[in-house]
mmCIF file of C-alpha atoms and ligand atoms in Angstrom:
data_model
loop_
_atom_site.group_PDB
_atom_site.id
_atom_site.type_symbol
_atom_site.label_atom_id
_atom_site.label_comp_id
_atom_site.label_asym_id
_atom_site.label_seq_id
_atom_site.Cartn_x
_atom_site.Cartn_y
_atom_site.Cartn_z
ATOM 1 C CA UNK A 28 49.139 -90.884 265.044
ATOM 2 C CA UNK A 29 51.864 -93.140 265.798
ATOM 3 C CA UNK A 30 51.000 -96.806 265.442
ATOM 4 C CA UNK A 31 52.253 -99.294 268.195
ATOM 5 C CA UNK A 32 54.650 -101.779 268.320
ATOM 6 C CA UNK A 33 54.089 -105.218 269.817
ATOM 7 C CA UNK A 34 56.954 -106.744 271.256
ATOM 8 C CA UNK A 35 57.073 -110.302 271.786
ATOM 9 C CA UNK A 36 59.158 -111.467 274.578
ATOM 10 C CA UNK A 37 59.448 -107.923 275.912
ATOM 11 C CA UNK A 38 60.321 -109.211 279.867
ATOM 12 C CA UNK A 39 63.631 -111.034 278.648
ATOM 13 C CA UNK A 40 66.860 -109.618 278.498
ATOM 14 C CA UNK A 41 67.308 -108.093 274.941
ATOM 15 C CA UNK A 42 63.419 -107.507 275.041
ATOM 16 C CA UNK A 43 63.294 -105.496 277.926
ATOM 17 C CA UNK A 44 66.308 -103.123 277.023
ATOM 18 C CA UNK A 45 64.472 -102.553 273.795
ATOM 19 C CA UNK A 46 60.812 -101.666 275.523
ATOM 20 C CA UNK A 47 62.778 -99.027 277.498
ATOM 21 C CA UNK A 48 64.586 -97.644 274.805
ATOM 22 C CA UNK A 49 61.058 -97.303 272.829
ATOM 23 C CA UNK A 50 59.501 -95.735 275.930
ATOM 24 C CA UNK A 51 62.493 -93.148 276.346
ATOM 25 C CA UNK A 52 61.737 -92.017 272.743
ATOM 26 C CA UNK A 53 57.958 -91.935 273.391
ATOM 27 C CA UNK A 54 56.846 -94.715 271.006
ATOM 28 C CA UNK A 55 53.589 -96.516 271.695
ATOM 29 C CA UNK A 56 54.460 -100.192 273.027
ATOM 30 C CA UNK A 57 52.624 -103.165 274.566
ATOM 31 C CA UNK A 58 54.396 -106.291 275.323
ATOM 32 C CA UNK A 59 53.611 -110.027 275.300
ATOM 33 C CA UNK A 60 55.214 -112.419 277.153
ATOM 34 C CA UNK A 61 54.473 -115.670 279.013
ATOM 35 C CA UNK A 62 57.005 -114.660 281.674
ATOM 36 C CA UNK A 63 58.054 -118.454 281.861
ATOM 37 C CA UNK A 64 61.538 -117.045 281.626
ATOM 38 C CA UNK A 65 60.808 -113.090 281.560
ATOM 39 C CA UNK A 66 60.566 -110.899 284.437
ATOM 40 C CA UNK A 67 57.822 -108.494 284.708
ATOM 41 C CA UNK A 68 59.544 -106.074 286.668
ATOM 42 C CA UNK A 69 61.662 -105.818 283.468
ATOM 43 C CA UNK A 70 58.948 -104.277 281.508
ATOM 44 C CA UNK A 71 58.835 -101.513 283.944
ATOM 45 C CA UNK A 72 55.491 -99.231 282.870
ATOM 46 C CA UNK A 73 55.020 -100.352 279.345
ATOM 47 C CA UNK A 74 51.814 -102.258 278.987
ATOM 48 C CA UNK A 75 52.038 -105.852 279.635
ATOM 49 C CA UNK A 76 49.975 -109.005 278.366
ATOM 50 C CA UNK A 77 50.883 -112.023 279.529
ATOM 51 C CA UNK A 78 50.117 -114.709 276.816
ATOM 52 C CA UNK A 79 51.808 -116.896 274.082
ATOM 53 C CA UNK A 80 52.668 -115.889 270.843
ATOM 54 C CA UNK A 81 50.875 -119.237 269.773
ATOM 55 C CA UNK A 82 47.766 -117.805 270.787
ATOM 56 C CA UNK A 83 46.274 -116.433 267.605
ATOM 57 C CA UNK A 84 42.931 -115.275 269.039
ATOM 58 C CA UNK A 85 45.246 -113.310 271.878
ATOM 59 C CA UNK A 86 47.666 -111.860 269.075
ATOM 60 C CA UNK A 87 45.067 -110.855 266.937
ATOM 61 C CA UNK A 88 42.963 -109.095 269.565
ATOM 62 C CA UNK A 89 45.900 -107.442 271.044
ATOM 63 C CA UNK A 90 47.053 -105.957 267.744
ATOM 64 C CA UNK A 91 43.590 -104.773 266.883
ATOM 65 C CA UNK A 92 43.035 -103.101 270.290
ATOM 66 C CA UNK A 93 46.427 -101.253 270.167
ATOM 67 C CA UNK A 94 46.703 -100.343 266.701
ATOM 68 C CA UNK A 95 49.530 -102.591 265.987
ATOM 69 C CA UNK A 96 51.668 -102.176 262.747
ATOM 70 C CA UNK A 97 54.772 -103.487 263.751
ATOM 71 C CA UNK A 98 55.846 -106.581 265.633
ATOM 72 C CA UNK A 99 59.366 -107.020 267.327
ATOM 73 C CA UNK A 100 59.811 -110.584 267.684
ATOM 74 C CA UNK A 101 62.141 -111.561 270.601
ATOM 75 C CA UNK A 102 60.120 -114.368 272.402
ATOM 76 C CA UNK A 103 62.244 -117.808 271.910
ATOM 77 C CA UNK A 104 64.034 -120.475 273.709
ATOM 78 C CA UNK A 105 67.760 -119.608 273.655
ATOM 79 C CA UNK A 106 69.761 -122.158 274.918
ATOM 80 C CA UNK A 107 71.740 -124.106 272.344
ATOM 81 C CA UNK A 108 72.930 -127.166 274.567
ATOM 82 C CA UNK A 109 69.083 -127.701 275.673
ATOM 83 C CA UNK A 110 68.181 -127.446 271.972
ATOM 84 C CA UNK A 111 70.225 -130.400 271.202
ATOM 85 C CA UNK A 112 68.769 -132.449 273.796
ATOM 86 C CA UNK A 113 65.138 -131.158 273.117
ATOM 87 C CA UNK A 114 65.033 -130.304 269.619
ATOM 88 C CA UNK A 115 61.239 -130.583 269.415
ATOM 89 C CA UNK A 116 60.771 -127.905 272.416
ATOM 90 C CA UNK A 117 62.715 -125.330 269.966
ATOM 91 C CA UNK A 118 60.755 -126.490 267.114
ATOM 92 C CA UNK A 119 57.368 -125.882 268.646
ATOM 93 C CA UNK A 120 58.111 -122.569 270.216
ATOM 94 C CA UNK A 121 60.573 -120.927 267.973
ATOM 95 C CA UNK A 122 59.098 -122.129 264.400
ATOM 96 C CA UNK A 123 55.487 -123.329 265.435
ATOM 97 C CA UNK A 124 54.903 -120.300 267.896
ATOM 98 C CA UNK A 125 56.238 -117.959 265.143
ATOM 99 C CA UNK A 126 54.228 -119.334 262.521
ATOM 100 C CA UNK A 127 51.006 -118.782 264.411
ATOM 101 C CA UNK A 128 52.223 -115.238 265.494
ATOM 102 C CA UNK A 129 52.631 -114.418 261.725
ATOM 103 C CA UNK A 130 49.269 -115.600 260.933
ATOM 104 C CA UNK A 131 47.532 -113.721 263.662
ATOM 105 C CA UNK A 132 49.777 -110.602 262.541
ATOM 106 C CA UNK A 133 48.611 -111.258 259.038
ATOM 107 C CA UNK A 134 44.745 -111.212 259.988
ATOM 108 C CA UNK A 135 45.123 -108.075 262.165
ATOM 109 C CA UNK A 136 46.749 -106.169 259.511
ATOM 110 C CA UNK A 137 50.314 -105.768 261.085
ATOM 111 C CA UNK A 138 52.627 -104.559 258.084
ATOM 112 C CA UNK A 139 56.036 -105.394 259.584
ATOM 113 C CA UNK A 140 58.210 -107.629 261.888
ATOM 114 C CA UNK A 141 61.295 -106.989 263.226
ATOM 115 C CA UNK A 142 63.148 -110.736 263.907
ATOM 116 C CA UNK A 143 65.623 -111.578 266.637
ATOM 117 C CA UNK A 144 67.901 -113.630 264.615
ATOM 118 C CA UNK A 145 71.486 -114.600 265.349
ATOM 119 C CA UNK A 146 75.122 -114.832 264.293
ATOM 120 C CA UNK A 147 74.856 -118.820 264.724
ATOM 121 C CA UNK A 148 72.804 -119.158 261.437
ATOM 122 C CA UNK A 149 76.582 -118.705 259.921
ATOM 123 C CA UNK A 150 77.712 -121.744 261.950
ATOM 124 C CA UNK A 151 81.513 -121.788 261.453
ATOM 125 C CA UNK A 152 82.049 -118.748 259.162
ATOM 126 C CA UNK A 153 83.985 -119.460 256.093
ATOM 127 C CA UNK A 154 85.749 -116.218 256.670
ATOM 128 C CA UNK A 155 86.112 -113.221 259.016
ATOM 129 C CA UNK A 156 84.679 -110.636 259.815
ATOM 130 C CA UNK A 157 81.274 -112.313 258.600
ATOM 131 C CA UNK A 158 79.147 -110.566 256.094
ATOM 132 C CA UNK A 159 75.496 -111.307 255.232
ATOM 133 C CA UNK A 160 76.306 -113.145 252.245
ATOM 134 C CA UNK A 161 77.953 -115.975 253.600
ATOM 135 C CA UNK A 162 76.373 -119.323 253.803
ATOM 136 C CA UNK A 163 73.779 -120.119 256.201
ATOM 137 C CA UNK A 164 74.769 -123.494 257.777
ATOM 138 C CA UNK A 165 73.384 -123.782 261.142
ATOM 139 C CA UNK A 166 75.055 -125.997 263.691
ATOM 140 C CA UNK A 167 72.577 -126.563 266.194
ATOM 141 C CA UNK A 168 68.849 -127.154 266.395
ATOM 142 C CA UNK A 169 68.667 -123.488 267.948
ATOM 143 C CA UNK A 170 70.507 -121.627 265.160
ATOM 144 C CA UNK A 171 68.533 -123.475 262.655
ATOM 145 C CA UNK A 172 65.308 -122.523 264.073
ATOM 146 C CA UNK A 173 66.323 -118.732 263.608
ATOM 147 C CA UNK A 174 67.372 -119.568 259.894
ATOM 148 C CA UNK A 175 64.157 -121.301 259.001
ATOM 149 C CA UNK A 176 62.402 -118.251 260.507
ATOM 150 C CA UNK A 177 64.373 -116.021 258.309
ATOM 151 C CA UNK A 178 63.292 -118.189 255.389
ATOM 152 C CA UNK A 179 59.540 -118.223 256.744
ATOM 153 C CA UNK A 180 59.561 -114.544 256.982
ATOM 154 C CA UNK A 181 60.630 -114.207 253.143
ATOM 155 C CA UNK A 182 57.687 -116.297 252.277
ATOM 156 C CA UNK A 183 55.259 -114.008 254.207
ATOM 157 C CA UNK A 184 56.517 -111.043 252.561
ATOM 158 C CA UNK A 185 55.992 -113.026 249.189
ATOM 159 C CA UNK A 186 52.683 -114.299 250.118
ATOM 160 C CA UNK A 187 51.238 -111.504 252.434
ATOM 161 C CA UNK A 188 53.338 -108.466 251.821
ATOM 162 C CA UNK A 189 54.598 -108.736 255.444
ATOM 163 C CA UNK A 190 58.010 -107.147 255.196
ATOM 164 C CA UNK A 191 60.802 -107.867 257.845
ATOM 165 C CA UNK A 192 64.065 -107.138 259.278
ATOM 166 C CA UNK A 193 65.988 -110.221 260.707
ATOM 167 C CA UNK A 194 68.602 -108.982 263.011
ATOM 168 C CA UNK A 195 71.651 -111.199 263.494
ATOM 169 C CA UNK A 196 73.032 -110.461 266.721
ATOM 170 C CA UNK A 197 76.650 -111.277 267.667
ATOM 171 C CA UNK A 198 77.287 -111.760 271.557
ATOM 172 C CA UNK A 199 74.760 -109.947 273.505
ATOM 173 C CA UNK A 200 76.103 -108.658 276.767
ATOM 174 C CA UNK A 201 76.089 -105.749 279.305
ATOM 175 C CA UNK A 202 73.014 -104.169 281.464
ATOM 176 C CA UNK A 203 71.483 -100.637 281.421
ATOM 177 C CA UNK A 204 73.602 -98.215 282.634
ATOM 178 C CA UNK A 205 71.549 -97.131 285.503
ATOM 179 C CA UNK A 206 71.784 -100.867 286.802
ATOM 180 C CA UNK A 207 67.966 -101.117 286.572
ATOM 181 C CA UNK A 208 67.677 -103.984 284.282
ATOM 182 C CA UNK A 209 70.254 -106.769 283.283
ATOM 183 C CA UNK A 210 70.595 -110.167 282.605
ATOM 184 C CA UNK A 211 69.592 -112.695 285.096
ATOM 185 C CA UNK A 212 72.479 -115.345 285.677
ATOM 186 C CA UNK A 213 70.498 -117.898 287.078
ATOM 187 C CA UNK A 214 69.748 -118.913 283.526
ATOM 188 C CA UNK A 215 72.789 -117.465 281.747
ATOM 189 C CA UNK A 216 75.410 -119.798 280.311
ATOM 190 C CA UNK A 217 77.414 -117.030 278.545
ATOM 191 C CA UNK A 218 80.912 -116.119 279.283
ATOM 192 C CA UNK A 219 80.235 -112.920 280.732
ATOM 193 C CA UNK A 220 77.461 -113.469 283.566
ATOM 194 C CA UNK A 221 79.195 -116.593 284.150
ATOM 195 C CA UNK A 222 82.559 -115.025 284.921
ATOM 196 C CA UNK A 223 81.077 -112.268 286.906
ATOM 197 C CA UNK A 224 79.039 -114.737 288.734
ATOM 198 C CA UNK A 225 82.533 -116.973 289.777
ATOM 199 C CA UNK A 226 83.909 -113.551 290.700
ATOM 200 C CA UNK A 227 80.884 -112.066 292.856
ATOM 201 C CA UNK A 228 79.672 -115.492 294.419
ATOM 202 C CA UNK A 229 82.846 -117.388 294.400
ATOM 203 C CA UNK A 230 80.913 -120.922 294.719
ATOM 204 C CA UNK A 231 82.070 -121.850 291.039
ATOM 205 C CA UNK A 232 85.102 -121.248 289.088
ATOM 206 C CA UNK A 233 84.903 -119.928 285.471
ATOM 207 C CA UNK A 234 85.831 -122.868 283.180
ATOM 208 C CA UNK A 235 87.677 -121.292 280.063
ATOM 209 C CA UNK A 236 87.201 -123.611 277.535
ATOM 210 C CA UNK A 237 90.413 -123.947 275.705
ATOM 211 C CA UNK A 238 93.627 -121.572 275.654
ATOM 212 C CA UNK A 239 95.253 -123.624 272.689
ATOM 213 C CA UNK A 240 93.447 -122.022 269.664
ATOM 214 C CA UNK A 241 95.336 -120.525 266.914
ATOM 215 C CA UNK A 242 94.513 -116.800 268.152
ATOM 216 C CA UNK A 243 96.800 -114.106 269.533
ATOM 217 C CA UNK A 244 96.445 -115.594 273.051
ATOM 218 C CA UNK A 245 94.971 -118.763 272.543
ATOM 219 C CA UNK A 246 91.667 -118.176 273.546
ATOM 220 C CA UNK A 247 88.223 -118.001 271.281
ATOM 221 C CA UNK A 248 87.316 -114.616 270.029
ATOM 222 C CA UNK A 249 83.905 -113.233 269.658
ATOM 223 C CA UNK A 250 82.198 -110.047 269.183
ATOM 224 C CA UNK A 251 80.441 -108.561 272.194
ATOM 225 C CA UNK A 252 77.698 -106.232 271.486
ATOM 226 C CA UNK A 253 76.137 -103.906 274.412
ATOM 227 C CA UNK A 254 72.290 -104.547 274.996
ATOM 228 C CA UNK A 255 71.546 -100.936 274.800
ATOM 229 C CA UNK A 256 73.253 -101.249 271.216
ATOM 230 C CA UNK A 257 71.293 -103.943 270.183
ATOM 231 C CA UNK A 258 68.171 -102.037 271.458
ATOM 232 C CA UNK A 259 69.033 -99.155 269.185
ATOM 233 C CA UNK A 260 69.192 -101.421 266.161
ATOM 234 C CA UNK A 261 65.608 -102.544 266.863
ATOM 235 C CA UNK A 262 64.325 -99.034 266.663
ATOM 236 C CA UNK A 263 66.229 -98.698 263.586
ATOM 237 C CA UNK A 264 64.775 -101.483 261.935
ATOM 238 C CA UNK A 265 61.233 -100.436 262.961
ATOM 239 C CA UNK A 266 62.022 -96.966 261.251
ATOM 240 C CA UNK A 267 63.200 -98.510 258.055
ATOM 241 C CA UNK A 268 60.471 -100.654 257.605
ATOM 242 C CA UNK A 269 57.782 -97.849 258.468
ATOM 243 C CA UNK A 270 59.722 -95.862 255.434
ATOM 244 C CA UNK A 271 59.038 -98.405 253.179
ATOM 245 C CA UNK A 272 62.226 -100.469 253.534
ATOM 246 C CA UNK A 273 62.757 -104.086 251.755
ATOM 247 C CA UNK A 274 62.885 -107.339 253.831
ATOM 248 C CA UNK A 275 66.566 -108.036 254.689
ATOM 249 C CA UNK A 276 68.802 -109.613 257.085
ATOM 250 C CA UNK A 277 71.414 -107.692 258.822
ATOM 251 C CA UNK A 278 74.298 -108.558 261.299
ATOM 252 C CA UNK A 279 74.313 -106.531 264.424
ATOM 253 C CA UNK A 280 77.886 -106.631 266.018
ATOM 254 C CA UNK A 281 80.577 -104.184 266.635
ATOM 255 C CA UNK A 282 82.781 -105.442 264.045
ATOM 256 C CA UNK A 283 85.769 -106.003 266.853
ATOM 257 C CA UNK A 284 86.685 -109.295 268.119
ATOM 258 C CA UNK A 285 87.489 -109.877 271.915
ATOM 259 C CA UNK A 286 89.159 -112.962 273.404
ATOM 260 C CA UNK A 287 88.301 -114.771 276.436
ATOM 261 C CA UNK A 288 91.221 -113.630 278.210
ATOM 262 C CA UNK A 289 90.508 -110.098 277.166
ATOM 263 C CA UNK A 290 87.293 -110.287 278.833
ATOM 264 C CA UNK A 291 88.693 -111.754 281.807
ATOM 265 C CA UNK A 292 91.346 -109.158 281.885
ATOM 266 C CA UNK A 293 88.779 -106.439 281.351
ATOM 267 C CA UNK A 294 86.293 -107.719 284.497
ATOM 268 C CA UNK A 295 89.511 -107.748 286.558
ATOM 269 C CA UNK A 296 90.012 -104.172 285.645
ATOM 270 C CA UNK A 297 86.542 -103.304 286.620
ATOM 271 C CA UNK A 298 86.056 -105.411 289.650
ATOM 272 C CA UNK A 299 89.622 -104.852 290.854
ATOM 273 C CA UNK A 300 90.406 -108.570 291.613
ATOM 274 C CA UNK A 301 90.837 -111.618 289.021
ATOM 275 C CA UNK A 302 88.009 -113.957 287.915
ATOM 276 C CA UNK A 303 88.488 -117.336 289.485
ATOM 277 C CA UNK A 304 89.013 -119.860 286.871
ATOM 278 C CA UNK A 305 90.476 -122.909 285.010
ATOM 279 C CA UNK A 306 91.611 -123.650 281.607
ATOM 280 C CA UNK A 307 89.754 -126.751 280.478
ATOM 281 C CA UNK A 308 89.113 -128.620 277.359
ATOM 282 C CA UNK A 309 87.692 -127.057 274.359
ATOM 283 C CA UNK A 310 84.012 -126.904 274.227
ATOM 284 C CA UNK A 311 82.560 -128.950 271.106
ATOM 285 C CA UNK A 312 81.079 -126.791 268.489
ATOM 286 C CA UNK A 313 82.924 -123.455 269.494
ATOM 287 C CA UNK A 314 84.152 -121.727 266.544
ATOM 288 C CA UNK A 315 87.488 -120.485 267.036
ATOM 289 C CA UNK A 316 86.862 -116.886 265.707
ATOM 290 C CA UNK A 317 83.922 -114.913 264.702
ATOM 291 C CA UNK A 318 83.145 -111.220 264.563
ATOM 292 C CA UNK A 319 80.875 -109.056 262.371
ATOM 293 C CA UNK A 320 81.190 -107.258 258.952
ATOM 294 C CA UNK A 321 79.211 -104.199 260.390
ATOM 295 C CA UNK A 322 78.590 -102.136 257.153
ATOM 296 C CA UNK A 323 75.381 -103.407 256.172
ATOM 297 C CA UNK A 324 73.885 -102.348 259.325
ATOM 298 C CA UNK A 325 75.666 -98.911 258.783
ATOM 299 C CA UNK A 326 74.309 -98.508 255.348
ATOM 300 C CA UNK A 327 70.678 -100.042 255.364
ATOM 301 C CA UNK A 328 69.688 -99.329 259.091
ATOM 302 C CA UNK A 329 72.120 -95.906 259.646
ATOM 303 C CA UNK A 330 73.235 -97.818 263.058
ATOM 304 C CA UNK A 331 76.657 -98.403 264.232
ATOM 305 C CA UNK A 332 77.543 -99.375 267.862
ATOM 306 C CA UNK A 333 78.557 -97.022 270.157
ATOM 307 C CA UNK A 334 79.840 -99.053 273.058
ATOM 308 C CA UNK A 335 82.887 -101.587 273.167
ATOM 309 C CA UNK A 336 83.977 -104.349 275.649
ATOM 310 C CA UNK A 337 84.633 -101.706 278.516
ATOM 311 C CA UNK A 338 81.204 -100.341 278.767
ATOM 312 C CA UNK A 339 79.783 -103.642 278.555
ATOM 313 C CA UNK A 340 81.980 -104.996 281.356
ATOM 314 C CA UNK A 341 81.453 -102.108 283.627
ATOM 315 C CA UNK A 342 77.732 -101.944 283.381
ATOM 316 C CA UNK A 343 77.277 -105.760 283.236
ATOM 317 C CA UNK A 344 79.521 -105.898 286.550
ATOM 318 C CA UNK A 345 77.727 -102.895 288.172
ATOM 319 C CA UNK A 346 74.281 -104.609 287.601
ATOM 320 C CA UNK A 347 75.485 -108.188 289.035
ATOM 321 C CA UNK A 348 76.767 -106.299 292.092
ATOM 322 C CA UNK A 349 73.501 -104.332 292.435
ATOM 323 C CA UNK A 350 71.385 -107.630 292.347
ATOM 324 C CA UNK A 351 74.221 -109.517 294.554
ATOM 325 C CA UNK A 352 74.109 -106.907 297.225
ATOM 326 C CA UNK A 353 70.442 -106.136 296.746
ATOM 327 C CA UNK A 354 70.631 -102.701 296.438
ATOM 328 C CA UNK A 355 70.975 -100.255 293.032
ATOM 329 C CA UNK A 356 74.452 -99.340 291.842
ATOM 330 C CA UNK A 357 75.044 -95.623 291.490
ATOM 331 C CA UNK A 358 73.617 -94.701 287.679
HETATM 332 C C1 LIG B 68 81.774 -116.957 274.421
HETATM 333 C C2 LIG B 68 83.189 -117.468 274.505
HETATM 334 C C3 LIG B 68 83.389 -119.688 274.901
HETATM 335 C C4 LIG B 68 81.401 -119.779 278.631
HETATM 336 C C5 LIG B 68 76.352 -117.909 272.065
HETATM 337 C C6 LIG B 68 75.259 -118.481 271.134
HETATM 338 C C7 LIG B 68 75.156 -117.872 269.734
HETATM 339 C C8 LIG B 68 74.712 -116.357 269.766
HETATM 340 C C9 LIG B 68 75.675 -115.709 270.834
HETATM 341 C C10 LIG B 68 72.811 -115.717 269.950
HETATM 342 C C11 LIG B 68 83.418 -118.744 273.845
HETATM 343 C C12 LIG B 68 83.891 -119.290 276.082
HETATM 344 C C13 LIG B 68 81.842 -119.449 277.393
HETATM 345 C C14 LIG B 68 82.162 -120.610 279.908
HETATM 346 C C15 LIG B 68 84.289 -120.097 278.266
HETATM 347 N N1 LIG B 68 73.464 -116.067 270.457
HETATM 348 N N2 LIG B 68 83.499 -119.538 277.438
HETATM 349 N N3 LIG B 68 83.518 -120.320 279.409
HETATM 350 O O1 LIG B 68 79.003 -119.436 272.130
HETATM 351 O O2 LIG B 68 79.882 -117.552 271.485
HETATM 352 O O3 LIG B 68 77.639 -117.875 271.412
HETATM 353 O O4 LIG B 68 76.004 -116.435 272.142
HETATM 354 O O5 LIG B 68 71.802 -116.610 269.144
HETATM 355 O O6 LIG B 68 74.216 -118.758 269.390
HETATM 356 O O7 LIG B 68 75.876 -119.974 271.258
HETATM 357 O O8 LIG B 68 78.782 -117.315 273.566
HETATM 358 O O9 LIG B 68 79.040 -116.580 275.962
HETATM 359 O O10 LIG B 68 78.867 -119.061 275.679
HETATM 360 O O11 LIG B 68 80.964 -117.893 274.821
HETATM 361 O O12 LIG B 68 85.449 -120.161 277.910
HETATM 362 O O13 LIG B 68 81.672 -120.895 280.905
HETATM 363 O O14 LIG B 68 83.181 -117.580 275.672
HETATM 364 O O15 LIG B 68 84.196 -120.861 274.436
HETATM 365 O O16 LIG B 68 84.942 -118.813 273.222
HETATM 366 P P1 LIG B 68 78.871 -118.140 272.244
HETATM 367 P P2 LIG B 68 79.222 -117.795 274.969
#
């Protein structure tokens, strides 16, 4: 019988899309989420346990009760700026919490972990596209929590035989194509939700952080990856581990860079009106340009992105519109 996947943070943005993709394939899933930032509705009909990853007794009993062999671990704080003001909050939750989760996993006989890592572990990349062999040099507390957990996972494999895949996401964006789930803009600080909020709500103009960078149009370049593509990478990672794959870290991006201006032009195409914005000073710590070398994901996971910037912007816009006017958009 197929064993169960425990998804921590499954009520969050990327977690809920992944849970939905797993359910669509009929895979047994159980979600663990504190609901501090997650949304119970986003879990849809998957079983939800409300609780903390640091609660070893709870995690062990959930794993035993549901016959869990694999944990897909999303639960973490993710605000880079906040991590530089309250580092201990990030060390406690993202690192210490994960160590408790892993100890509970080992105690319950769990064999595999898929970990939500980040392209931010590379800091400012030495060369682009960014491949997995580049130096790990995090430039924020948040990014370092991801790099440290990757290393901890290496030791748990060596010591306990717990195999893992760390997925280093580039810029997650977009929403489900039926507008059922998406990224709540109340907490989001990322370009796409903030730009769409400026357009739909009109109470705050978007600040574009610099247009004098050495890029074709002067604005920073990023690799935006659709959240359903990200979800697919998790399913592929679970399969790799279940088929005996070794512990590894893999970039999850499209391999294509888009500038801030290209994103704004794309939103204007989708919405039929421009995003109200002002050009302001550069934001400290922003790398000029970063995008993934996606070859390892193709070779190791058999995964590659299916969607591009247009699908990301179209799905994100329709999701925010449905939230804004309080009714679902056409699917
Ligand atoms: C994108 C671009 C900004 C907001 C973040 C995390 C990183 C990783 C990916 C996961 C940049 C510009 C943004 C705004 C703007 N996450 N921008 N005005 O910083 O590339 O990466 O997500 O682990 O760790 O830091 O994403 O969406 O903030 O910025 O001009 O109001 O949009 O300068 O060029 P970022 P972002």
